[in-house]
XYZ file of C-alpha atoms in Angstrom:
739
model
C 0.023 -0.091 0.054
C 2.495 2.327 1.008
C 4.363 2.387 -2.999
C 1.642 1.816 -4.106
C 0.932 5.415 -2.751
C 4.290 6.650 -3.111
C 3.632 5.629 -7.517
C 0.517 7.513 -7.291
C 1.951 11.017 -6.464
C 4.866 10.634 -8.080
C 2.810 10.086 -11.480
C 0.360 12.462 -10.481
C 3.475 15.442 -10.149
C 5.153 13.736 -13.109
C 1.581 14.066 -15.227
C 0.995 17.484 -14.015
C 4.141 19.353 -15.013
C 3.857 17.463 -18.051
C 1.078 18.994 -19.090
C 1.853 22.586 -17.518
C 4.736 22.924 -19.370
C 3.276 21.218 -22.244
C 0.088 24.186 -22.731
C 2.493 26.548 -22.673
C 4.143 25.931 -26.123
C 1.030 25.261 -28.081
C -1.164 28.357 -26.680
C 1.846 30.644 -27.106
C 2.535 29.093 -31.127
C -1.510 30.193 -31.362
C -1.182 33.553 -30.120
C 1.978 34.626 -32.173
C -0.022 33.802 -35.161
C -2.084 37.198 -33.777
C 0.640 39.300 -33.556
C 2.950 39.477 -36.107
C 5.322 36.887 -34.631
C 6.498 39.509 -32.222
C 9.007 38.312 -29.300
C 7.083 39.613 -26.959
C 4.199 37.442 -27.441
C 5.954 34.639 -25.390
C 7.735 37.049 -22.899
C 3.979 38.377 -22.087
C 2.712 34.805 -22.201
C 5.530 33.875 -19.585
C 3.975 36.379 -17.093
C 0.700 35.188 -17.427
C 1.743 31.996 -16.888
C 3.515 33.009 -13.995
C 0.243 34.756 -12.636
C -1.664 31.795 -12.405
C 1.166 29.685 -11.228
C 1.298 32.228 -7.888
C -2.406 31.624 -7.724
C -1.973 28.419 -7.970
C 0.745 28.151 -5.184
C -1.313 30.568 -2.841
C -4.297 28.237 -3.547
C -1.675 25.119 -2.541
C -0.557 27.550 0.702
C -3.776 28.878 1.755
C -6.365 25.972 1.379
C -4.791 23.528 2.994
C -3.312 25.730 6.215
C -6.873 27.133 6.940
C -9.329 23.769 5.977
C -6.766 21.632 6.854
C -5.666 17.733 4.543
C -9.757 16.377 4.400
C -11.819 19.693 4.162
C -9.155 20.333 1.893
C -8.854 17.668 -0.176
C -13.030 17.747 -1.135
C -12.381 21.251 -2.176
C -10.016 20.593 -4.615
C -11.718 17.151 -5.958
C -14.721 19.679 -6.690
C -12.336 22.110 -8.529
C -11.150 19.736 -10.899
C -14.799 18.595 -11.393
C -15.312 22.361 -12.262
C -12.531 22.549 -14.509
C -13.282 19.840 -17.120
C -16.278 22.186 -17.906
C -13.911 24.630 -19.834
C -12.878 21.678 -21.877
C -11.949 21.033 -24.899
C -10.495 24.874 -24.917
C -11.187 27.522 -27.622
C -9.199 30.904 -28.144
C -11.694 32.943 -27.584
C -12.759 35.849 -30.235
C -10.886 38.887 -29.164
C -10.797 42.061 -30.564
C -6.915 42.765 -30.524
C -6.030 46.170 -30.281
C -2.467 47.213 -31.422
C -2.086 49.933 -28.496
C -2.591 47.034 -25.937
C -1.360 43.680 -26.726
C -0.642 43.087 -23.418
C -3.813 43.083 -21.606
C -5.476 41.130 -24.910
C -2.764 38.359 -24.500
C -3.594 38.074 -20.843
C -7.377 38.327 -21.274
C -6.996 35.547 -23.730
C -4.567 33.372 -21.803
C -6.925 33.873 -18.638
C -10.345 32.968 -20.095
C -8.929 29.944 -22.114
C -6.848 27.872 -19.300
C -6.934 30.214 -16.336
C -8.429 27.918 -14.376
C -6.548 24.349 -15.094
C -3.437 26.035 -15.008
C -3.503 27.056 -11.739
C -4.888 23.715 -10.194
C -2.116 21.506 -12.492
C 0.251 24.562 -11.093
C -1.171 23.796 -7.138
C -0.666 20.050 -7.252
C 3.259 19.575 -7.039
C 3.265 21.656 -3.873
C -0.118 20.311 -2.497
C 0.954 16.076 -3.101
C 4.442 16.773 -1.811
C 2.907 18.131 1.447
C -0.305 15.013 1.322
C 3.256 13.272 1.462
C 4.244 14.535 4.021
C 1.338 13.713 5.907
C 0.999 10.079 4.927
C 4.494 9.434 4.127
C 7.894 9.043 5.804
C 10.995 11.139 3.816
C 11.834 14.117 1.739
C 8.996 15.647 0.122
C 11.060 18.102 -1.327
C 12.951 15.076 -3.558
C 9.572 15.332 -5.538
C 11.019 18.490 -6.331
C 12.679 17.082 -9.006
C 9.907 14.813 -10.469
C 8.206 17.758 -11.456
C 10.684 19.468 -12.962
C 11.596 16.585 -14.752
C 7.672 16.314 -16.122
C 8.343 19.978 -16.899
C 11.694 19.349 -18.948
C 10.304 16.209 -20.977
C 7.263 18.177 -21.988
C 9.530 21.428 -23.143
C 12.290 19.369 -25.162
C 9.488 16.928 -26.201
C 7.258 19.529 -27.930
C 9.400 21.344 -30.686
C 11.053 17.740 -31.535
C 8.575 15.058 -30.964
C 5.074 16.442 -30.178
C 4.282 19.017 -32.432
C 6.095 17.246 -35.378
C 3.746 14.113 -34.457
C 0.112 16.211 -33.661
C 0.207 20.015 -35.206
C -1.742 22.447 -33.147
C -5.083 21.014 -33.895
C -4.811 16.941 -32.902
C -2.053 18.315 -29.936
C -5.188 20.292 -28.060
C -7.087 16.947 -28.255
C -4.006 14.940 -27.017
C -3.254 17.531 -24.379
C -7.382 17.649 -23.236
C -7.308 13.402 -23.244
C -3.638 13.669 -20.994
C -5.513 15.976 -18.953
C -8.696 13.766 -17.827
C -6.310 11.045 -16.864
C -4.421 13.855 -14.809
C -8.034 14.053 -13.266
C -8.729 10.061 -12.821
C -4.747 9.662 -10.929
C -5.352 12.499 -8.855
C -8.819 11.316 -7.767
C -6.585 8.258 -6.567
C -4.214 10.248 -4.639
C -6.362 12.084 -3.220
C -8.315 9.085 -1.898
C -5.569 7.028 -0.487
C -4.579 10.284 1.611
C -7.741 11.106 2.722
C -8.363 7.298 4.160
C -4.555 8.233 5.657
C -6.059 10.768 7.140
C -8.704 9.312 8.596
C -6.326 6.280 9.929
C -4.481 8.850 11.167
C -6.817 11.385 12.618
C -3.901 13.237 14.678
C -1.238 13.872 12.121
C -2.444 16.652 11.146
C -2.643 18.047 14.615
C 0.578 16.767 16.050
C 2.192 18.524 12.887
C 0.107 21.752 13.779
C 1.652 21.118 17.855
C 5.134 20.464 16.722
C 5.964 22.752 14.104
C 5.424 25.181 16.836
C 8.276 24.451 18.520
C 10.521 25.030 14.976
C 11.637 28.587 14.369
C 9.462 29.998 11.696
C 10.538 32.360 8.233
C 11.341 35.504 9.057
C 10.732 38.429 6.406
C 14.768 38.582 5.303
C 14.630 35.087 4.082
C 11.566 35.240 2.168
C 13.079 38.461 0.409
C 16.332 36.283 -0.051
C 13.793 33.468 -1.822
C 12.032 36.162 -3.759
C 14.862 38.291 -4.779
C 16.662 34.649 -5.572
C 13.628 33.582 -7.707
C 12.786 37.271 -9.145
C 16.721 37.476 -11.108
C 16.136 33.842 -12.335
C 13.527 34.567 -13.965
C 14.024 37.706 -15.356
C 17.472 36.172 -16.728
C 15.441 33.763 -18.742
C 13.214 36.190 -19.937
C 15.749 38.801 -21.324
C 17.525 35.842 -22.959
C 14.596 34.320 -24.579
C 13.684 37.512 -25.863
C 17.306 38.605 -26.976
C 17.611 35.154 -29.335
C 13.790 35.162 -30.506
C 14.420 39.407 -31.528
C 17.300 38.181 -33.224
C 16.259 34.804 -34.494
C 12.734 33.972 -34.861
C 10.114 33.800 -32.578
C 9.264 29.803 -32.199
C 8.622 27.234 -29.791
C 12.526 26.315 -29.687
C 13.997 29.343 -29.153
C 11.078 29.399 -25.855
C 11.838 25.352 -24.734
C 15.887 25.677 -25.061
C 16.392 28.434 -22.092
C 13.254 27.246 -20.489
C 14.585 23.573 -20.121
C 17.943 25.190 -19.102
C 16.057 26.998 -16.112
C 14.336 24.296 -15.452
C 17.101 21.816 -15.497
C 18.816 23.917 -12.840
C 16.227 23.247 -10.770
C 16.585 19.673 -10.678
C 19.949 19.542 -10.313
C 19.911 21.781 -7.454
C 16.897 20.485 -5.511
C 18.552 16.728 -5.959
C 19.969 15.356 -3.052
C 22.381 13.169 -5.391
C 24.094 16.018 -7.611
C 26.161 18.737 -5.343
C 28.252 21.038 -7.866
C 30.765 23.230 -5.381
C 28.787 26.996 -5.384
C 32.585 28.681 -6.238
C 32.460 26.767 -9.827
C 28.808 27.978 -10.299
C 29.907 31.505 -9.103
C 33.034 31.356 -11.315
C 31.072 30.101 -14.539
C 28.350 32.761 -13.933
C 30.901 35.387 -14.038
C 32.029 34.165 -16.858
C 28.939 34.354 -18.754
C 27.993 37.606 -17.432
C 31.084 38.937 -19.191
C 30.537 37.129 -22.179
C 27.052 38.129 -22.316
C 27.258 41.771 -21.831
C 30.029 40.755 -24.642
C 27.197 39.834 -27.579
C 24.261 41.991 -26.209
C 26.186 45.294 -26.695
C 28.733 44.489 -29.410
C 26.934 43.543 -32.835
C 29.625 41.452 -33.575
C 29.449 38.684 -36.679
C 29.579 35.705 -34.309
C 28.952 32.530 -35.140
C 25.325 31.519 -34.743
C 26.527 28.246 -31.956
C 28.804 30.755 -30.735
C 26.537 33.441 -30.118
C 23.715 30.997 -28.554
C 26.390 29.353 -25.821
C 27.087 32.431 -25.132
C 23.572 33.425 -23.447
C 22.485 29.523 -22.719
C 25.440 29.340 -20.979
C 24.643 32.482 -18.504
C 20.936 31.587 -18.489
C 22.025 28.026 -17.161
C 25.103 28.799 -15.029
C 22.776 32.218 -13.247
C 19.736 30.155 -12.554
C 21.903 27.522 -11.331
C 23.653 30.099 -8.884
C 20.326 31.296 -7.800
C 18.542 27.697 -7.404
C 21.356 26.578 -5.838
C 20.838 28.676 -2.621
C 17.044 28.546 -2.896
C 17.517 24.717 -2.418
C 20.101 25.278 0.422
C 17.731 27.771 2.437
C 15.163 25.658 2.226
C 12.500 25.033 5.319
C 10.888 22.140 7.041
C 8.201 20.369 5.241
C 5.804 22.163 7.139
C 6.718 25.545 5.846
C 7.078 23.815 1.964
C 3.881 25.342 0.655
C 4.870 28.933 1.783
C 8.646 28.544 0.169
C 7.244 27.770 -2.962
C 4.718 30.623 -2.775
C 7.826 33.237 -2.478
C 9.512 31.529 -4.987
C 6.166 32.167 -6.952
C 5.866 35.671 -6.040
C 9.884 36.418 -7.363
C 9.403 34.290 -10.328
C 5.863 37.128 -11.812
C 8.187 39.857 -9.770
C 10.361 39.226 -12.268
C 8.214 38.567 -15.332
C 6.601 41.999 -14.604
C 9.715 43.795 -14.317
C 10.798 42.095 -17.806
C 7.340 42.025 -19.222
C 5.397 44.750 -18.614
C 7.480 47.403 -16.854
C 10.889 47.341 -19.321
C 8.918 47.732 -21.985
C 7.369 51.221 -20.613
C 10.200 52.443 -18.268
C 13.033 52.008 -21.111
C 13.789 52.810 -25.008
C 16.305 49.576 -24.852
C 16.294 46.156 -23.365
C 18.327 47.546 -21.067
C 16.514 45.070 -18.601
C 19.148 42.333 -19.490
C 22.095 43.921 -18.622
C 20.475 44.996 -15.090
C 19.340 41.519 -14.633
C 22.947 40.491 -14.924
C 24.315 43.249 -12.762
C 21.774 42.436 -9.196
C 23.176 38.722 -11.181
C 26.653 39.761 -10.453
C 25.741 41.050 -7.054
C 24.640 37.546 -6.069
C 27.430 35.497 -6.647
C 28.708 36.942 -3.827
C 25.744 37.224 -1.687
C 25.371 35.001 1.704
C 21.875 35.360 3.670
C 20.410 37.728 1.180
C 23.230 40.731 2.303
C 26.796 41.251 0.542
C 29.795 40.596 2.437
C 31.610 43.246 3.823
C 35.406 44.603 2.200
C 37.539 43.718 4.830
C 40.410 46.209 6.188
C 43.040 43.848 4.652
C 41.549 44.025 1.029
C 41.091 47.562 1.422
C 44.766 48.144 2.115
C 45.739 45.237 -0.964
C 46.456 47.782 -3.857
C 46.636 44.308 -5.835
C 43.001 44.175 -5.208
C 42.729 46.823 -7.190
C 44.167 46.221 -10.491
C 41.726 44.985 -11.882
C 39.086 47.273 -11.671
C 41.602 49.804 -12.647
C 42.514 48.215 -15.695
C 39.015 47.828 -16.763
C 38.149 51.556 -16.312
C 40.944 53.088 -18.317
C 40.492 50.554 -21.193
C 36.886 51.840 -21.216
C 38.522 55.420 -21.105
C 41.121 55.396 -23.799
C 38.061 53.547 -26.144
C 35.514 56.244 -25.273
C 38.475 58.345 -25.940
C 38.325 56.645 -29.144
C 35.188 56.680 -30.447
C 34.583 60.325 -29.852
C 37.302 61.239 -31.974
C 36.224 58.723 -34.784
C 32.959 60.430 -34.598
C 34.436 64.385 -34.796
C 35.955 62.625 -37.829
C 39.637 61.807 -36.017
C 42.105 60.387 -37.233
C 43.661 57.677 -35.229
C 44.216 55.318 -37.628
C 43.901 55.441 -41.557
C 41.047 53.176 -41.913
C 38.080 53.358 -40.155
C 36.751 50.552 -39.932
C 40.132 48.912 -38.965
C 39.616 51.199 -35.296
C 36.025 50.101 -34.640
C 36.745 46.301 -35.727
C 40.052 46.624 -33.327
C 37.514 48.139 -30.244
C 34.974 45.511 -30.740
C 37.524 42.332 -30.562
C 40.058 44.185 -27.864
C 37.686 44.890 -25.039
C 35.221 42.091 -25.495
C 37.918 39.930 -24.416
C 39.418 42.283 -21.873
C 35.944 41.822 -20.244
C 35.889 37.775 -20.101
C 39.077 37.521 -18.664
C 38.947 40.201 -16.017
C 35.437 38.248 -15.471
C 36.723 34.923 -14.928
C 39.944 36.877 -12.613
C 38.080 38.809 -10.228
C 35.022 36.275 -10.202
C 36.176 35.292 -6.423
C 36.484 38.614 -5.313
C 33.751 40.036 -3.397
C 33.058 43.518 -4.998
C 35.050 43.957 -7.620
C 33.524 42.042 -10.084
C 30.542 43.939 -9.095
C 32.048 46.768 -10.011
C 33.453 45.942 -13.264
C 30.120 44.900 -14.091
C 28.813 48.587 -12.932
C 31.324 50.410 -14.827
C 30.394 48.531 -18.117
C 26.325 48.891 -17.371
C 27.584 52.858 -17.574
C 29.092 52.186 -20.586
C 27.159 50.779 -22.401
C 23.743 53.077 -21.433
C 25.799 55.840 -22.478
C 26.032 54.491 -26.334
C 29.362 55.995 -26.312
C 30.446 52.201 -28.026
C 27.917 53.496 -30.653
C 30.108 54.572 -33.740
C 27.362 57.097 -35.269
C 25.446 59.795 -33.853
C 21.963 58.172 -32.153
C 19.411 60.538 -33.736
C 16.209 58.255 -31.829
C 14.693 55.580 -30.386
C 11.877 54.015 -29.789
C 10.374 50.859 -28.119
C 7.206 49.361 -28.236
C 5.932 45.917 -27.419
C 7.380 44.795 -31.019
C 10.671 45.286 -30.482
C 13.636 48.629 -30.343
C 13.590 50.892 -33.299
C 16.642 53.126 -33.696
C 18.073 55.914 -35.918
C 21.100 56.907 -36.770
C 22.902 58.793 -38.518
C 26.572 58.267 -40.567
C 27.885 61.149 -42.650
C 26.138 60.201 -45.918
C 23.179 58.464 -44.829
C 20.080 58.125 -41.800
C 19.937 54.431 -40.993
C 16.648 52.712 -39.455
C 17.527 49.692 -37.819
C 14.859 47.718 -35.818
C 16.938 44.927 -33.300
C 20.321 44.848 -34.373
C 19.157 44.818 -38.111
C 19.353 47.625 -40.872
C 16.042 48.004 -42.377
C 16.340 51.298 -44.472
C 18.344 53.994 -44.965
C 17.810 57.190 -46.832
C 20.886 59.626 -48.508
C 21.324 62.992 -46.272
C 21.907 64.912 -50.062
C 18.191 66.275 -50.669
C 18.971 65.657 -54.208
C 19.486 61.474 -53.738
C 17.268 61.260 -50.822
C 14.547 59.430 -53.123
C 17.217 56.744 -54.090
C 16.787 53.353 -53.130
C 19.781 51.909 -50.862
C 20.629 48.812 -49.361
C 18.665 45.967 -50.000
C 16.220 48.311 -52.455
C 18.995 49.085 -54.733
C 17.839 49.435 -57.877
C 20.662 46.718 -59.229
C 18.776 44.750 -56.866
C 15.815 41.643 -56.420
C 13.665 45.256 -56.191
C 15.153 46.696 -58.903
C 14.292 47.790 -62.598
C 13.644 44.465 -64.554
C 10.393 43.632 -62.556
C 7.821 43.060 -64.574
C 6.205 46.042 -66.288
C 3.186 47.730 -64.077
C 0.014 49.469 -65.407
C -0.429 53.117 -64.503
C -2.896 52.526 -61.879
C -0.917 49.768 -60.035
C -2.021 48.790 -56.474
C 1.618 47.777 -54.783
C 1.232 45.638 -51.344
C 3.932 45.824 -48.945
C 4.143 44.183 -45.593
C 7.036 45.937 -43.293
C 7.100 49.547 -43.694
C 10.590 50.302 -42.622
C 12.082 53.817 -43.334
C 9.474 53.612 -45.666
C 12.207 53.325 -48.856
C 9.884 51.196 -51.018
C 7.951 54.395 -51.663
C 10.011 55.501 -54.055
C 8.753 52.284 -56.185
C 5.455 53.853 -57.052
C 4.552 55.892 -59.830
C 2.528 58.944 -60.587
C -1.151 57.756 -60.299
C -0.403 54.537 -58.598
C -1.256 53.000 -55.221
C 1.466 51.727 -52.465
C -0.065 49.917 -49.501
C 1.763 49.240 -46.795
C 0.825 46.782 -43.760
C 2.658 47.377 -40.625
C 1.807 45.598 -37.376
C 3.713 48.717 -35.417
C 1.953 51.875 -34.804
C 5.824 53.232 -33.611
C 7.218 52.121 -37.150
C 4.789 54.850 -38.898
C 5.518 57.742 -36.379
C 9.819 57.099 -36.971
C 10.004 56.466 -40.711
C 7.306 59.818 -40.936
C 9.280 62.002 -38.246
C 13.083 61.312 -39.468
C 12.175 59.842 -43.280
C 10.462 61.192 -46.293
C 10.244 58.809 -48.257
C 6.136 58.627 -47.326
C 6.242 62.080 -47.832
C 7.754 62.878 -51.303
C 7.132 59.521 -52.729
C 4.939 60.343 -56.016
C 2.859 57.394 -56.070
C -0.300 57.735 -53.801
C 0.923 56.084 -49.960
C -1.679 54.161 -47.441
C -0.019 52.822 -44.711
C -2.614 49.932 -42.717
C -1.749 49.253 -38.839
C -2.042 45.471 -37.982
C -0.541 42.214 -38.398
C -0.247 42.228 -42.640
C -1.583 38.675 -43.188
C -4.836 39.374 -41.375
C -5.358 42.560 -43.083
C -4.130 41.202 -46.560
C -6.822 38.297 -45.963
C -9.652 41.005 -45.513
C -9.031 43.073 -49.123
C -11.330 41.869 -52.071
C -9.398 38.995 -54.638
C -6.798 39.952 -57.573
C -6.296 43.522 -55.390
C -2.463 43.923 -56.059
C -0.662 44.310 -59.235
C 2.469 43.318 -56.915
C 2.839 42.464 -53.613
C 5.841 42.156 -51.755
C 6.948 40.437 -48.127
C 9.745 42.190 -45.775
C 8.060 42.020 -42.324
C 11.390 40.373 -40.774
C 11.755 42.148 -37.294
C 15.711 42.306 -36.715
C 16.132 38.977 -38.013
C 13.730 36.709 -36.621
C 11.551 35.200 -38.948
C 7.762 36.754 -38.992
C 6.740 32.753 -39.500
C 3.207 32.575 -40.120
C 3.687 35.503 -42.784
C 5.341 32.356 -44.852
C 3.262 29.225 -44.370
C 1.716 27.477 -47.097
C -1.550 28.555 -46.753
C -0.264 32.225 -46.328
C 1.414 32.107 -50.150
C -1.797 30.423 -51.397
C -3.479 33.706 -49.994
C -1.398 36.330 -51.289
C -1.712 34.573 -54.741
C -5.506 34.887 -54.505
C -4.667 38.650 -53.960
C -2.911 39.685 -56.723
C -4.020 39.919 -60.406
C -3.776 37.059 -62.431
C -0.787 38.517 -64.640
C 0.270 40.123 -60.936
C 3.734 39.060 -59.042
C 4.011 37.905 -55.097
C 8.106 38.730 -54.264
C 9.841 38.099 -50.544
C 12.640 39.732 -49.228
C 14.239 36.832 -47.735
C 17.840 37.441 -46.206
C 19.424 36.681 -43.762
C 22.408 35.544 -41.357
C 20.852 32.097 -40.546
C 18.154 30.747 -42.000
C 17.751 29.619 -45.702
C 14.588 30.497 -46.668
C 14.722 28.975 -50.069
C 13.840 25.534 -48.389
C 10.198 26.730 -47.402
C 9.652 28.224 -50.655
C 10.832 25.017 -52.888
C 8.562 22.425 -50.309
C 5.927 24.918 -51.140
C 6.374 24.782 -54.751
C 6.999 20.617 -54.484
C 3.683 21.074 -53.217
C 1.458 23.201 -54.587
C 2.987 21.867 -57.968
C 3.895 25.822 -58.840
C 7.688 27.205 -59.850
C 9.654 29.942 -57.613
C 12.757 31.945 -59.243
C 15.538 33.130 -57.131
C 17.598 36.449 -57.190
C 21.403 36.367 -54.887
C 22.467 39.577 -55.390
C 26.013 40.674 -54.515
C 26.577 44.599 -55.593
C 29.558 45.183 -57.261
C 32.560 47.822 -55.901
C 31.133 50.890 -57.459
C 27.504 49.757 -56.277
C 28.410 49.106 -52.866
C 29.780 52.203 -52.937
C 26.660 54.379 -54.267
C 24.866 52.327 -51.129
C 23.813 48.707 -52.740
C 24.079 46.092 -49.910
C 24.134 42.201 -50.623
C 20.435 41.155 -50.955
C 18.330 37.371 -51.582
C 14.844 37.745 -52.741
C 11.917 35.090 -54.244
C 9.084 35.340 -56.285
C 6.407 33.292 -57.293
C 3.293 33.947 -59.531
C -0.254 32.482 -60.613
C 1.160 32.690 -64.343
C 3.908 31.062 -65.017
C 4.988 33.432 -67.915
C 5.268 36.145 -65.351
C 7.970 34.277 -63.761
C 9.559 32.939 -67.119
C 9.389 36.925 -68.458
C 11.681 38.077 -65.169
C 14.274 34.674 -66.177
C 14.997 35.816 -69.734
C 16.191 38.646 -67.865
C 19.016 37.171 -66.761
C 18.781 38.231 -63.384
C 16.477 36.221 -61.782
C 17.232 32.192 -61.953
C 15.093 29.561 -61.434
C 15.165 27.899 -57.969
C 16.744 25.247 -58.029
C 16.656 21.966 -56.681
C 17.879 20.902 -53.003
C 16.519 20.388 -49.612
C 13.276 21.700 -48.470
C 11.059 22.234 -45.138
C 7.581 22.241 -45.308
C 5.664 25.086 -43.292
C 2.332 24.663 -42.171
C -0.234 26.373 -40.083
C -0.511 23.143 -38.098
C 3.367 22.540 -37.924
C 6.625 24.444 -38.721
C 10.307 23.577 -38.805
C 12.783 26.124 -37.814
C 15.619 23.907 -37.238
C 15.498 22.362 -40.394
C 15.719 25.777 -41.711
C 19.404 26.597 -40.517
C 21.963 27.390 -43.389
C 23.172 29.899 -46.092
C 21.787 30.652 -49.525
C 24.309 30.434 -51.687
C 24.465 31.597 -54.809
C 22.977 28.955 -57.711
């Protein structure tokens, strides 16, 4: 009987954790398509999930203390029964307000999965308390079981669950597993209820014995909450960085979250103990490496860039969670312990997802979190160790930070002189490259040197933050900077042009010379894919463009034509009109519609556009829902029979030709490709390398383009099918090669 009870507890905890973290990427994928693939969608979902997790922990803590085990079991059984009424899940139809997407997402989540999610969240701490009442042993060991279920769920979703079931069947599979969980929970509660009747004085004896135990004070609770908040903020910051530069997709949601949960398993496992000084040293290295990758746009390989950010998530979270495990209270205070951890997680989520986008005009919450983590490296019992007199007198201890300050000052002087046209070297690019290589290496080495010196490493991190927040490392003068739900927009100037940057990627530029202001540059140079050899268009042609940027493509329009931009971020339109003149000076009639491009185009009549251009990347992140098989078929319906659909697919990491090749194979259609490498003269005139593909309702349109000599038929090769139900992002990693 004892083994049966223990097995039921283990299965219940494992299954609840599995379901808890399986539903997150499922519903996140659904919401992502409604908000233009914004990386902020997942972080908003996460803060809402953390809030529901807090509600579950609070319910577990207060209901058991207030009602006792038997009455609490009856209440819990009733709530589980009520939760069945919301099955199967259907996302509520909501008006998506562009001004408040956060509120809309949170409302949708609460109305859809609020009650089942909170009950699943409460299960782990409840079962551990039931275990402590009916069994002997350490209930905290079951926490590792919970996190193992969560980890398996997260890793299994992008690799197995989504490819096998997709979104439509995934909902049904999750519902079936939830019903299985209800049955196992009923068995657990029956066993505990009978055990409680056989040991009717167990609860009262525990209450009496707890009176002799030391309670938890506010310092201890704040220490729990602080460490949980830093780990939560660190997770969300890294996830935001990765999904902004690569793609907002489940695989890049679950990998950082899986590492985060893995640190819980390691920290609370009685069999795995890693010395704290080792964890602290690697955390210091991760902080230095992450600051390097965050503040400097160095073209690192993808694997190296990812390893920098994922390493700081792992070791930073392990540091916080190991400290939590070392300070855990007696089983009597178990639910309170988890409650404060959950409070800290919510605080970290609110800081990153709700406050930071409003308070800051850049994603500065990441270095702020790294600074807090740096202070926690040498924290003990919630307090920093004080400097000793011996340390204060030891000049050698201060040499590393002094070296850092001198390095940063020299670098700042060099950059300022560079901005003002100073001739430190004959080659401005070599100066910038030298700075970007030497300083980060110095940061990493000094980070390792000072990892075990209390106060010194923190001092260096503060100096780096001041240096970074002053934007002195930005070689070009910054004109404007805006932040919204959809990302950070910057406008800066070079001696010859004004540049629009979204995230870390240029999304348009304009010559400062008024006579050349309407000349297309960068990706849109006339010699490139968007040049003059496109099929001829009527004088009253209608051009649709997904993605506004600086508004550069408005210069394509001729008098009598209409150019309609579809832009999801209203701040992009504000910046484009305020700091660039493409929209104002365009020869064609220009319209801007705010909202998700796919949803807006779906509402337009069929055969509306002569030319439809897709250029809606945010930073280097791919809005995957805009390039699925269903989306491409939609675009073909919206262009005229002799019209054309073009997509700009330049990307540092992903080969999107594989997706178009799979679409062509499935639909029995043709695709043409243009991989543009500018000549030296074209590059001097502002041209940038770019890659584009084109599809059309009529193959003759594409044959005309190929006959022009620049476009080529998409050659055979690897194909990766994307549909609204299934998206395989990993298989698209690679570089487009000139065929």
